[in-house]
Amino acid sequence: MSVEHRPQGPLQDSPFLRACRREPVPHTPVWFMRQAGRSLPEYRQLRQGTGMLESCTRPEMVTEITLQPVRRHGVDAAIYFSDIVVPLKALGLDLDIKPGVGPVVAEPVRSEADLARLRPLEPDDVSYVSEAIGMLVKELGDTPLIGFAGAPFTLASYLVEGGPSRNHERTKAMMYGQPRLWAALLERLARITSTFLQVQIEAGASAVQLFDSWVGALAPEDYRRRVMPASASVFEAVAGYGVPRIHFGVGTGELLGLLGEAGADVVGVDWRVPLDEAARRIGPGKAVQGNLDPAVLFAPREAVEEQAGRVLESARGLEGHVFNLGHGVLPDTDPGALTALVEYVHQRTAR
Amino acid sequence: MSVEHRPQGPLQDSPFLRACRREPVPHTPVWFMRQAGRSLPEYRQLRQGTGMLESCTRPEMVTEITLQPVRRHGVDAAIYFSDIVVPLKALGLDLDIKPGVGPVVAEPVRSEADLARLRPLEPDDVSYVSEAIGMLVKELGDTPLIGFAGAPFTLASYLVEGGPSRNHERTKAMMYGQPRLWAALLERLARITSTFLQVQIEAGASAVQLFDSWVGALAPEDYRRRVMPASASVFEAVAGYGVPRIHFGVGTGELLGLLGEAGADVVGVDWRVPLDEAARRIGPGKAVQGNLDPAVLFAPREAVEEQAGRVLESARGLEGHVFNLGHGVLPDTDPGALTALVEYVHQRTAR
């Protein structure tokens, strides 16, 4: 597991991987969270008649969906098309992704007995992932592929609530009221997530992003005591591969330093904190990723470029900046606006 | 309008008003955002068969609903029962509050022509508010009544989107893409809000809270340039009355200093920023309000008290602390947990 899998040659010298390692780049690399998926008509066409989780188990479909935004927008990295609940589904949990709702868990996890259902993930449980990534790295050539997993807190919220939750009441009730059960749940999820990322790296992913979508709902002290140990063990489990580890959650202004401390090499930032201030909070030795407000893409092109320019301005002088949105591409985004944005960032930062 | 309406005697010496003015208090005062309403069975019973906006126009019903949590929990202040869209409805806009959805606007505001519908609010448009407050202040005696209004940004988001929005795409598209229209919209909303608060103060409210629920969706620089002038003009319009002006929005860690700068005497803080750090960001001369995570109330009493104790600890040594949740009471909250929390804070801080 701790073998050095770092690829050699032009892939390793791609602007994205160089920026993650805080090395000089020919232009600021760009990719978009949720670039693969719902905003693209070619995606919606391909997905017709296939459920979300079903589509994640079909290597050809995953490969095509992952490649679509690379072809269309000319982004500097591909992100493996998946969903954060894919490894949980692979364990045999009864869950589904309902259109317009999100992941729904038939039997929420709320007791010690429920933990038994969270057995360790075996690489064979997700052989379709290895297969898809094998196909993808051939197709992508020198374009890096970012592996993808949900972080323990966000997975726990779905499992405890039984679905998406605005306020995470039951999750927090367990966190505060049953701290031992909570810690055991997070530890199991950390192991599952670690295996899921190891599988992706061993199959050829040249970076990974750990999404902790909802972690911004926590105060810093609770994150540090009750969540960070689990996230840190995931980063530690993939440290030996030498691939950049990106960490992101929305609304995490108060947590940026801790997200880095958990073990990330690159910390994703939403649009609420300017990148120079974010870098100050994260501290030295880490790259930053972000942070254009995805809602800006609904404004005219001139306004998009003004705001994107502001992001680039705030990143000037930072060691290692990967341009991205401050959250996922919104479903109704005009794909043309994304393509134009990639061009703008490339031109504006060409050295 | 600029007459000094500050009431005299025991009301003025109530712990809540003293804390707002950063004077010594016999115990830390407590009230809860959304204390009047959905979490109380007596409220649900009273509201049966009456729509939300209809209920806001019935002085007897408003009075009863506003008093319910004061009686049940022994909180230190009442908050006027209303909804942020009440003044817009009073102008004749076609809007309704749909259960489980929120305010829905039949014809969204998206052009110069649409602005014409936002005529100035006249006190006679909301005579039921004056009537209800007149009844309330008699019933409340020495317990202060907090007036209530939505801030220009949050009102604008409902009007532009046509309803609640997770990402405020259209609102931000207007803000970035049509800055003059945006400024004109916010200015109109600021005038309407100013009149709505003036009416409440002149009828007897002894403090006001301006809710900017969604403003945490903005980066600080955008808030400063594109929103703060409108909020500041609302605070300025009620400055002459000498009543404490509270300002609150959720997810506003990056904006706390600016929310104070806009003209608030008391800045509400959500649970993501510890109160001592919040006070540092807000700067001297302002009180703070907050900030227990409302989800904590779903944990056992022991855990609630541990977390509430942490809030009190972080406020120790601050001049002026009003205990509150970091957001509104969640609908499924056990009312008994709220009553116990008031007792705990009072006992723990008794001097």
JSON list of C-alpha atoms in Angstrom, two decimals, chain B residues 228 278 322:
[
{"chain": "B", "resi": 228, "resn": "MET", "atom": "CA", "xyz": [-24.08, 47.52, 3.52]},
{"chain": "B", "resi": 278, "resn": "ALA", "atom": "CA", "xyz": [-16.66, 37.33, 17.46]},
{"chain": "B", "resi": 322, "resn": "VAL", "atom": "CA", "xyz": [-27.50, 38.46, 25.30]}
]
